[in-house]
PDB file of C-alpha atoms and ligand atoms in Angstrom:
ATOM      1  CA  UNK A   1      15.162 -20.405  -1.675  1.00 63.00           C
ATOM      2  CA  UNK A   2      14.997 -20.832  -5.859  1.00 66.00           C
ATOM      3  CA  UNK A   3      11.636 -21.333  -5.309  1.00 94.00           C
ATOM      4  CA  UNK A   4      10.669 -17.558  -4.378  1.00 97.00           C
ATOM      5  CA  UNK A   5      12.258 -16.628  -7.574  1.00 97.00           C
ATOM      6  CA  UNK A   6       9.506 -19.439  -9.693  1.00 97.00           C
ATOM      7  CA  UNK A   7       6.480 -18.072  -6.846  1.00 97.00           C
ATOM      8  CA  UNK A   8       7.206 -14.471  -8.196  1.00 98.00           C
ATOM      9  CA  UNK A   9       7.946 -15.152 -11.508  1.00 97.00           C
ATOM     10  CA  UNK A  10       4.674 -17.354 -11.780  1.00 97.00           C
ATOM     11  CA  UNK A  11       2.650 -14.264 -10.206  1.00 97.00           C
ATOM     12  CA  UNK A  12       4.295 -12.073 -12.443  1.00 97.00           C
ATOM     13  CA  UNK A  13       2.809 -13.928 -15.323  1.00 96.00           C
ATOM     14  CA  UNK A  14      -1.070 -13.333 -14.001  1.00 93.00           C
ATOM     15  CA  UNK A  15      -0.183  -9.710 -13.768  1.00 96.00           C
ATOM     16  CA  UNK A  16      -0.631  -7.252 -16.865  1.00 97.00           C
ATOM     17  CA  UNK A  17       1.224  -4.307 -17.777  1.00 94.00           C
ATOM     18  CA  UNK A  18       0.270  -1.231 -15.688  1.00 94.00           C
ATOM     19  CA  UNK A  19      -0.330  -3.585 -12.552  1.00 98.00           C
ATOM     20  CA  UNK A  20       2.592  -3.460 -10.022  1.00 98.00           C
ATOM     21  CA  UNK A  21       3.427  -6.412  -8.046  1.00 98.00           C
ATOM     22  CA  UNK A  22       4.375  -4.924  -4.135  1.00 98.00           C
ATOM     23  CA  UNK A  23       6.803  -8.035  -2.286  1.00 98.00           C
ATOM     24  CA  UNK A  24       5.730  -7.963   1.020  1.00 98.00           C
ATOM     25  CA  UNK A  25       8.646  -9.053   2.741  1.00 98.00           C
ATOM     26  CA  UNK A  26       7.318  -8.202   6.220  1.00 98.00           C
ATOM     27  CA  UNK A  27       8.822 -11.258   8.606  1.00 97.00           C
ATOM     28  CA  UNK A  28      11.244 -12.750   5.826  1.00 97.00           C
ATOM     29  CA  UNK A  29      14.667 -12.248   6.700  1.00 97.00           C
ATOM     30  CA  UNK A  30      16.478 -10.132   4.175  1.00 98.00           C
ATOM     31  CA  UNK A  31      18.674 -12.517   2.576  1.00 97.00           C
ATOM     32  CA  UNK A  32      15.049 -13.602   0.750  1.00 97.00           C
ATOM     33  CA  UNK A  33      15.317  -9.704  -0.284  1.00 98.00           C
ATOM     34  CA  UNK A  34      18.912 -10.000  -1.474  1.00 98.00           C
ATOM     35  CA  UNK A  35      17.836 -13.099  -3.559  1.00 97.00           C
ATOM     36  CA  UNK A  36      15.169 -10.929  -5.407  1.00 98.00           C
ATOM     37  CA  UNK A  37      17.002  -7.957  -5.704  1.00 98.00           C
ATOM     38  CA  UNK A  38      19.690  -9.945  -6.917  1.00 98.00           C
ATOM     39  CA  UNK A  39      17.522 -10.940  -9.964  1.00 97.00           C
ATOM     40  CA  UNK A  40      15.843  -7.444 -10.850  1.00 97.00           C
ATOM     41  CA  UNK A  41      13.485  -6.576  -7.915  1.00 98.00           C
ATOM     42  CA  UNK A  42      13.157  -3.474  -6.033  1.00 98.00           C
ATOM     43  CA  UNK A  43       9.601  -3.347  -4.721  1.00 98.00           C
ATOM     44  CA  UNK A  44       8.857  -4.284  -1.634  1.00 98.00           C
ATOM     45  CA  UNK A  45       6.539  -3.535   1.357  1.00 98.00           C
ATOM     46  CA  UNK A  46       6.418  -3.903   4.990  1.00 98.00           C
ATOM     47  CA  UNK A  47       3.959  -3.061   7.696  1.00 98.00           C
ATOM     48  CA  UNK A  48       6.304  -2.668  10.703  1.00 98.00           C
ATOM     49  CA  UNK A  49       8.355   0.876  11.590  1.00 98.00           C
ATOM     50  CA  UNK A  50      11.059  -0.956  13.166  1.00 98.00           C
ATOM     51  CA  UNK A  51      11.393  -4.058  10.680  1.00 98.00           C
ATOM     52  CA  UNK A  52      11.186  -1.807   7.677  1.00 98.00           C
ATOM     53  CA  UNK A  53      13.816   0.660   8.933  1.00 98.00           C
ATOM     54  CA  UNK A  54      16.287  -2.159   9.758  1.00 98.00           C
ATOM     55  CA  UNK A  55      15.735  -3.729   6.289  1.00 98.00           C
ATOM     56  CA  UNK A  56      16.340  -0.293   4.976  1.00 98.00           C
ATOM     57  CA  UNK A  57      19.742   0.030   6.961  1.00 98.00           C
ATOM     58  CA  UNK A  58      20.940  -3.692   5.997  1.00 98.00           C
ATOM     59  CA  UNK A  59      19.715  -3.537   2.403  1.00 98.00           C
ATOM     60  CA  UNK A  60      20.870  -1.567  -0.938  1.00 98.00           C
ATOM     61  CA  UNK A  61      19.408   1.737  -1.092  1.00 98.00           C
ATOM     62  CA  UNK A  62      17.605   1.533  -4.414  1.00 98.00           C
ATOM     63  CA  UNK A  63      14.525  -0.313  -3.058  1.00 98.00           C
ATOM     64  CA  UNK A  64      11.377   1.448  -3.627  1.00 98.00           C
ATOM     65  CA  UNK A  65       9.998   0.847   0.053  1.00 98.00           C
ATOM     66  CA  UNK A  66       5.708   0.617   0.576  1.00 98.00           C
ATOM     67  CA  UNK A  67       4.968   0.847   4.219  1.00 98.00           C
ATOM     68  CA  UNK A  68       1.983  -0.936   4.116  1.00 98.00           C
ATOM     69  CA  UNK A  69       0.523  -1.207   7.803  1.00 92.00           C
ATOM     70  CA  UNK A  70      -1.028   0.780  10.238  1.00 94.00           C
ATOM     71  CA  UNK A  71       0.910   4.072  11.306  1.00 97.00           C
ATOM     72  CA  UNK A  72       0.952   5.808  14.173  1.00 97.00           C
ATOM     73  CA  UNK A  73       1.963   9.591  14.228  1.00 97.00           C
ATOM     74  CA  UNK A  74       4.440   9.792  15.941  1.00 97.00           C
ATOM     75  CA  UNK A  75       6.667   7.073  14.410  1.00 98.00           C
ATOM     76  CA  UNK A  76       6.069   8.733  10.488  1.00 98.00           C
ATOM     77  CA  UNK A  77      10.009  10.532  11.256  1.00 98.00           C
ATOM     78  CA  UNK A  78      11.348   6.907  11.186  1.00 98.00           C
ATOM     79  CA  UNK A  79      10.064   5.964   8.072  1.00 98.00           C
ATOM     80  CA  UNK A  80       9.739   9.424   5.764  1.00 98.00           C
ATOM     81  CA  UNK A  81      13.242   9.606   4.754  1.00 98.00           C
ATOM     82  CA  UNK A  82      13.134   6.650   2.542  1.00 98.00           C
ATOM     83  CA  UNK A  83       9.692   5.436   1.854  1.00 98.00           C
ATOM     84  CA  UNK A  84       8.176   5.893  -1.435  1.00 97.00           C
ATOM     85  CA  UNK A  85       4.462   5.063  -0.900  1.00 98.00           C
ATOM     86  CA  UNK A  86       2.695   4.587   2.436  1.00 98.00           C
ATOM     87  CA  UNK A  87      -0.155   2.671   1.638  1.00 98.00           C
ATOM     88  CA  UNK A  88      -3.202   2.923   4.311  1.00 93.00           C
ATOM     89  CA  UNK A  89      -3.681   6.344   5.299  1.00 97.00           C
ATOM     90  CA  UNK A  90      -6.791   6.370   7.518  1.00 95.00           C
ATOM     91  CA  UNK A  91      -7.010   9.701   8.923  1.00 95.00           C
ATOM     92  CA  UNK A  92      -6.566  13.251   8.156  1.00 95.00           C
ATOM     93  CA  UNK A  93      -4.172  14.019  11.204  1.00 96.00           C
ATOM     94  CA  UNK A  94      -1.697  10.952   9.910  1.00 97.00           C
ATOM     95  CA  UNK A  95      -1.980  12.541   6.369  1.00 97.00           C
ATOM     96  CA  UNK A  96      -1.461  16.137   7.763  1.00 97.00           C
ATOM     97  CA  UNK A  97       1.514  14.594   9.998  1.00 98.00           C
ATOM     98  CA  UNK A  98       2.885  12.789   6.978  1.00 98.00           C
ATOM     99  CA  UNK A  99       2.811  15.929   5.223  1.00 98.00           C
ATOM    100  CA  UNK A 100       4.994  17.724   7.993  1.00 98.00           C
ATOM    101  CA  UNK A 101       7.550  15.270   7.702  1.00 98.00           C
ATOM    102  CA  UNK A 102       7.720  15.283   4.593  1.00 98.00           C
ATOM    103  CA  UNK A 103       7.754  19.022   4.201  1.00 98.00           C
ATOM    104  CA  UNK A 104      11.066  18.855   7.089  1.00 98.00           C
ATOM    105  CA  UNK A 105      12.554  16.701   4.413  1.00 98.00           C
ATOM    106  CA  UNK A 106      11.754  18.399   1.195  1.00 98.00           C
ATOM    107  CA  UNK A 107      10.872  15.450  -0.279  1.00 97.00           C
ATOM    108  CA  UNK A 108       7.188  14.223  -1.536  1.00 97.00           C
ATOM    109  CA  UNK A 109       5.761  11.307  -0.264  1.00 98.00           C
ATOM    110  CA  UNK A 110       3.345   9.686  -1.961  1.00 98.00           C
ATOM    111  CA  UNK A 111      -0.109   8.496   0.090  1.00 98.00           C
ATOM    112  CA  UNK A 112      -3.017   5.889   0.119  1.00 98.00           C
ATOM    113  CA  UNK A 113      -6.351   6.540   1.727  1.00 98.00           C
ATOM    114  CA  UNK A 114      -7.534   3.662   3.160  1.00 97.00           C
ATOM    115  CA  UNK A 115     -11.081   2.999   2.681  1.00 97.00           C
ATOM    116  CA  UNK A 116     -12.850   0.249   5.122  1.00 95.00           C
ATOM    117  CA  UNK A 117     -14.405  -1.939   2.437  1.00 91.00           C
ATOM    118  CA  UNK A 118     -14.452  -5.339   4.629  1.00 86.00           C
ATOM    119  CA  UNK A 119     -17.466  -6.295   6.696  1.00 84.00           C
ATOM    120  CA  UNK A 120     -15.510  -6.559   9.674  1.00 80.00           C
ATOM    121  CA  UNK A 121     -14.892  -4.405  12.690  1.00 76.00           C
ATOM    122  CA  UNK A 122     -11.038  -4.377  13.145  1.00 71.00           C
ATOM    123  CA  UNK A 123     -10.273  -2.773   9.707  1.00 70.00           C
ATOM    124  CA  UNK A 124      -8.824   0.591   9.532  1.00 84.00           C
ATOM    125  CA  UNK A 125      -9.983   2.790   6.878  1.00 93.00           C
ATOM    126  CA  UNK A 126     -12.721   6.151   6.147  1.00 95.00           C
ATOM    127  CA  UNK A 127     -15.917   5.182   5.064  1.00 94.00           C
ATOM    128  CA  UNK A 128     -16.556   7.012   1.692  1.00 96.00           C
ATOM    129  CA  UNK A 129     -18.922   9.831   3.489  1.00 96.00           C
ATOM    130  CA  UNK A 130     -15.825  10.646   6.025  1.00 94.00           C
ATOM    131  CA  UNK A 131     -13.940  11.092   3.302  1.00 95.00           C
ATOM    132  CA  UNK A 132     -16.179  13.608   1.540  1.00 96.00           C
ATOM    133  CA  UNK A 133     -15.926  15.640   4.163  1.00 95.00           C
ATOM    134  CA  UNK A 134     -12.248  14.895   4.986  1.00 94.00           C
ATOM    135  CA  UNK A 135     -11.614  15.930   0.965  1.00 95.00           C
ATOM    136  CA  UNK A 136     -13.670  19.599   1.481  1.00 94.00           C
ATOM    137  CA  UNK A 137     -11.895  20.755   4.395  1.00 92.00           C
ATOM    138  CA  UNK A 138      -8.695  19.963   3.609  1.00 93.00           C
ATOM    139  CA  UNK A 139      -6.463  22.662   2.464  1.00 90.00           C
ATOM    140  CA  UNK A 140      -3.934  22.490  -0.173  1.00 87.00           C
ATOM    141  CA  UNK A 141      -1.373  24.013   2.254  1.00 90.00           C
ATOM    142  CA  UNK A 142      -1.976  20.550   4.357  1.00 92.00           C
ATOM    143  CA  UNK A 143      -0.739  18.420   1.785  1.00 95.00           C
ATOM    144  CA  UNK A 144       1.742  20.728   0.083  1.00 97.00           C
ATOM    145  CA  UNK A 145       4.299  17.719   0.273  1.00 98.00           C
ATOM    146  CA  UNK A 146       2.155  14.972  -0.158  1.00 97.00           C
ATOM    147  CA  UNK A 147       0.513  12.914  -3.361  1.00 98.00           C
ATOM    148  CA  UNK A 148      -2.632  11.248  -2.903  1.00 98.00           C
ATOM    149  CA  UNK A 149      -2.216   8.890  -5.642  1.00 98.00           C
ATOM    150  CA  UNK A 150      -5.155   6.790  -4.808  1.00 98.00           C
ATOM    151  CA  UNK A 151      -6.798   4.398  -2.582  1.00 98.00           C
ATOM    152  CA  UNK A 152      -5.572   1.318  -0.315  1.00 98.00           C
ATOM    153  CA  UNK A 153      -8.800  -1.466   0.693  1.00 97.00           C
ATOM    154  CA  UNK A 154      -8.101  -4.721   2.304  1.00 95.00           C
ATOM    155  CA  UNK A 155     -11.218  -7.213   1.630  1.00 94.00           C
ATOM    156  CA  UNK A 156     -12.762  -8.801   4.575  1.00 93.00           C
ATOM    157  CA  UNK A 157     -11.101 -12.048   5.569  1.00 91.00           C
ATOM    158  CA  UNK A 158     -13.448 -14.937   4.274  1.00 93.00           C
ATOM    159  CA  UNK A 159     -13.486 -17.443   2.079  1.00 93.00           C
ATOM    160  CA  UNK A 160     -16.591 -16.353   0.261  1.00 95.00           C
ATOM    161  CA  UNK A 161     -15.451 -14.735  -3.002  1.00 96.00           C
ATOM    162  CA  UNK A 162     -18.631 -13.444  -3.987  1.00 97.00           C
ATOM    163  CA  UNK A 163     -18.042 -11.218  -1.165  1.00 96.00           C
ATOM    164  CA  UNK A 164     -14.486 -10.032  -1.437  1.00 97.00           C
ATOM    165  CA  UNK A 165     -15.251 -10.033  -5.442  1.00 98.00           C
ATOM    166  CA  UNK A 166     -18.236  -6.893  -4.595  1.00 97.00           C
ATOM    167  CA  UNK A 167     -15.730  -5.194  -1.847  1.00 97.00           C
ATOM    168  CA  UNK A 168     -13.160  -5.060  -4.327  1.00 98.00           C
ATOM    169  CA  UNK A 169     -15.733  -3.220  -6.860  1.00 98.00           C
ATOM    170  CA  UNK A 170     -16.818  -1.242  -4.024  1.00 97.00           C
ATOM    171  CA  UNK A 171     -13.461   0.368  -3.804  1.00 98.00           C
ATOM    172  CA  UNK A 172     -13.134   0.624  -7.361  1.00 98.00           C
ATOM    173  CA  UNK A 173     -16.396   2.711  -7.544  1.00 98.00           C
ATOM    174  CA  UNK A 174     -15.837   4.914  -4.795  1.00 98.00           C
ATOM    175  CA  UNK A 175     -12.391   5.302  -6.501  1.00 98.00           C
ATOM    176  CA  UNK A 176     -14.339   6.749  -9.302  1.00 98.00           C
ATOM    177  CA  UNK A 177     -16.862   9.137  -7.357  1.00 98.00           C
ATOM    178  CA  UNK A 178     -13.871  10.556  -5.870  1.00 98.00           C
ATOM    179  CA  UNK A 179     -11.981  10.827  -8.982  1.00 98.00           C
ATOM    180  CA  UNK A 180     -14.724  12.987 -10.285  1.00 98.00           C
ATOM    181  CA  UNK A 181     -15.269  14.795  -7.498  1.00 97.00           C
ATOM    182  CA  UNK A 182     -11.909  16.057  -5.864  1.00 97.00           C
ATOM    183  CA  UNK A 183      -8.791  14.572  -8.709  1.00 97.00           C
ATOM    184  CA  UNK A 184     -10.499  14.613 -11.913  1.00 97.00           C
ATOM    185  CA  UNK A 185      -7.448  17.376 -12.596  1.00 96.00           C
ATOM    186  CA  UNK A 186      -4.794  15.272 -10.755  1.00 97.00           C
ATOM    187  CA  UNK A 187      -3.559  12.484 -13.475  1.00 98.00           C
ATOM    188  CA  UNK A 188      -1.205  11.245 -10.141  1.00 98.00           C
ATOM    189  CA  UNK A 189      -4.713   9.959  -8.710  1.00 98.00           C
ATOM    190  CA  UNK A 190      -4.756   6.240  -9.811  1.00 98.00           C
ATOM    191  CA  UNK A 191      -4.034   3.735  -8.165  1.00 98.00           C
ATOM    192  CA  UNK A 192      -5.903   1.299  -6.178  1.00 98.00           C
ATOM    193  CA  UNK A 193      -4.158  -1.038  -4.115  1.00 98.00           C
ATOM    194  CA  UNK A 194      -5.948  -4.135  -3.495  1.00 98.00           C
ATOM    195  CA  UNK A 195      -5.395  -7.648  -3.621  1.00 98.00           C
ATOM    196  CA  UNK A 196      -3.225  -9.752  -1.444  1.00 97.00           C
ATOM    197  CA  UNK A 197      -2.099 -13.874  -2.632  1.00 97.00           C
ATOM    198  CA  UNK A 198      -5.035 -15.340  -2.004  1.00 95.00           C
ATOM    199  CA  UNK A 199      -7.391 -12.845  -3.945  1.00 96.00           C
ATOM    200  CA  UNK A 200      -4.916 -10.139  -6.355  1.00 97.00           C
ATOM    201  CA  UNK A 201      -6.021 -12.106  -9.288  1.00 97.00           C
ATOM    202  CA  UNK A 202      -9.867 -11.296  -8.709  1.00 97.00           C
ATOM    203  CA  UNK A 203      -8.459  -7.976  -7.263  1.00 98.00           C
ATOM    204  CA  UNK A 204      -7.374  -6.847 -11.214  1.00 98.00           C
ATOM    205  CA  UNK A 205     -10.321  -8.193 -12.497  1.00 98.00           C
ATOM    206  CA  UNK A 206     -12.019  -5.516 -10.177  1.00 98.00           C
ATOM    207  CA  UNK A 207      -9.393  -2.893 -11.368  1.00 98.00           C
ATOM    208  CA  UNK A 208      -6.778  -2.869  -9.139  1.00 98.00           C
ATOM    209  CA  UNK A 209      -3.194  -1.140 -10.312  1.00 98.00           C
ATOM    210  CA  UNK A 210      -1.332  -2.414  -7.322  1.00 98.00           C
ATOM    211  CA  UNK A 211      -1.097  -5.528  -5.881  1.00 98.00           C
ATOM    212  CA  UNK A 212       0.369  -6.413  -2.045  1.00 98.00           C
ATOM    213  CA  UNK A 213       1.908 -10.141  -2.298  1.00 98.00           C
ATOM    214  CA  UNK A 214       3.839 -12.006   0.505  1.00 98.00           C
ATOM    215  CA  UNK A 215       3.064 -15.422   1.551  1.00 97.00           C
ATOM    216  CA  UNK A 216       2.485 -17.097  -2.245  1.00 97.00           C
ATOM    217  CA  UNK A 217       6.178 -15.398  -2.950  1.00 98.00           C
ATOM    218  CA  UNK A 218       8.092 -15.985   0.194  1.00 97.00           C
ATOM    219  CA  UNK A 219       6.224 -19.134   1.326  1.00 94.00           C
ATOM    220  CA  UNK A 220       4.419 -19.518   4.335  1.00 90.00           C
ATOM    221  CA  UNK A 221       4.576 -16.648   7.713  1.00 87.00           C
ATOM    222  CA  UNK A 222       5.669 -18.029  11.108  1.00 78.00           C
TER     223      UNK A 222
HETATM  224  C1  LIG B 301       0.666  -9.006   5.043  1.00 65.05           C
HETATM  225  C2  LIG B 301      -0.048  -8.067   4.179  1.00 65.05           C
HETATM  226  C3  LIG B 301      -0.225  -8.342   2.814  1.00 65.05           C
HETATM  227  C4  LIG B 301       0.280  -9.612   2.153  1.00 65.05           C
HETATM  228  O1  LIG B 301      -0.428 -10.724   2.610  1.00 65.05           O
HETATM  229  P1  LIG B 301      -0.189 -12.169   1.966  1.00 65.05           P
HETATM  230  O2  LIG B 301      -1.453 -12.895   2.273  1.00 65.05           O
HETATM  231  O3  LIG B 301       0.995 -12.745   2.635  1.00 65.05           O
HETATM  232  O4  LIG B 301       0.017 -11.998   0.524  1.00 65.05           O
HETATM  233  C5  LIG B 301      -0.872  -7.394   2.043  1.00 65.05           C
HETATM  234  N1  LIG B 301      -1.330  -6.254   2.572  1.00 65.05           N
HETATM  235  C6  LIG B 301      -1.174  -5.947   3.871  1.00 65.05           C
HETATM  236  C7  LIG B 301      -1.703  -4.648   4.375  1.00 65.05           C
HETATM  237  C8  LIG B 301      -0.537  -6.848   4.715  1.00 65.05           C
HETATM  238  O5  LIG B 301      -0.398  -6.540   6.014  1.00 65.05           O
END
């Protein structure tokens, strides 16, 4: 188990300032969460409503919690009273549905639209043009409780680099068209999550602010 405490320092070290590291503990049983917590950690993310809630109900309350998966609307009640970020947003009903919840709450939760960057059908995500649109229609009453801090991209899942490299500064571009265009008067906008273990390093390189990082901390999924 001392090992996940090397694996994260180690990944720590590749990381600059400004760039923050997301544990995602999704699987791991939560005595591999105690351990980190234990030594200073409180970011972690998970991609399952049950699994997260659970490790929320078993686990001090102080974690900052990323809910990094797909959601579905009607399990956003589950999660909303304790995440901080929900990385992945890929529609404007979830984000208007995220904001109702929130809004119930009184709390603000910060979002991620997920843009489909990978050359692969079974990514979630808006194309860049959808989200145009999405961004002109939407009215600031929608998202009264809600931050859109930035965008979420998962690179396709190859071991060409050269590929995941120029989705990476895909995302970071359209990150910058829309900064211009919709947030150049929202500082909150920016962050780009992207980069998992086998890629975040290449993922900074092409600008990302937050990286996701489970299997080269926690060792090996079952
Ligand atoms: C599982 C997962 C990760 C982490 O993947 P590793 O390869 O274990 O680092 C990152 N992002 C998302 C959305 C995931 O589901």
């Amino acid at each position: 188990m001392t090992d996940i405490l090397e694996n994260i320092e180690g990944i720590l070290k590749d990381i600059p300032d400004g760039v923050k590291l997301v544990a995602v503990s999704k699987t791991y049983p939560e005595d591999r969460i105690k351990l980190l917590y234990n030594n200073g950690y409180r970011i972690f993310g998970e991609n399952k409503v049950q699994e997260i809630c659970r490790k929320y109900e078993n686990l001090p309350k102080d974690i900052e919690w990323h809910y990094i998966g797909h959601l579905q609307t009607n399990k956003i009640k589950y999660i909303a009273p304790f995440v901080s970020y929900i990385h992945g947003v890929d529609s404007i009903k979830l984000l208007k549905k995220i904001n109702t919840e929130a809004t119930k709450l009184n709390k603000t939760i910060k979002c991620m639209l997920q843009l489909h960057i990978a050359k692969e059908e079974s990514k979630f995500g808006f194309i860049e043009e959808e989200l145009n649109e999405a961004l002109v229609s939407l009215n600031k009453d929608e998202i009264s409780n809600i931050q859109i801090v930035g965008l979420m991209g998962m690179a396709t899942y190859t071991d060409n680099q050269t590929q995941i490299r120029a989705e990476f500064h895909e995302l970071k571009s359209i990150f910058n068209r829309l900064k211009d265009k919709f947030f150049i008067d929202k500082p909150e906008f920016k962050e780009i999550s992207m980069g998992m273990s086998g890629d975040y390093k290449m993922a900074i390189e092409e600008g990302s602010t937050m990286v996701r990082v489970g299997s080269s901390i926690f060792g090996k999924r079952n």
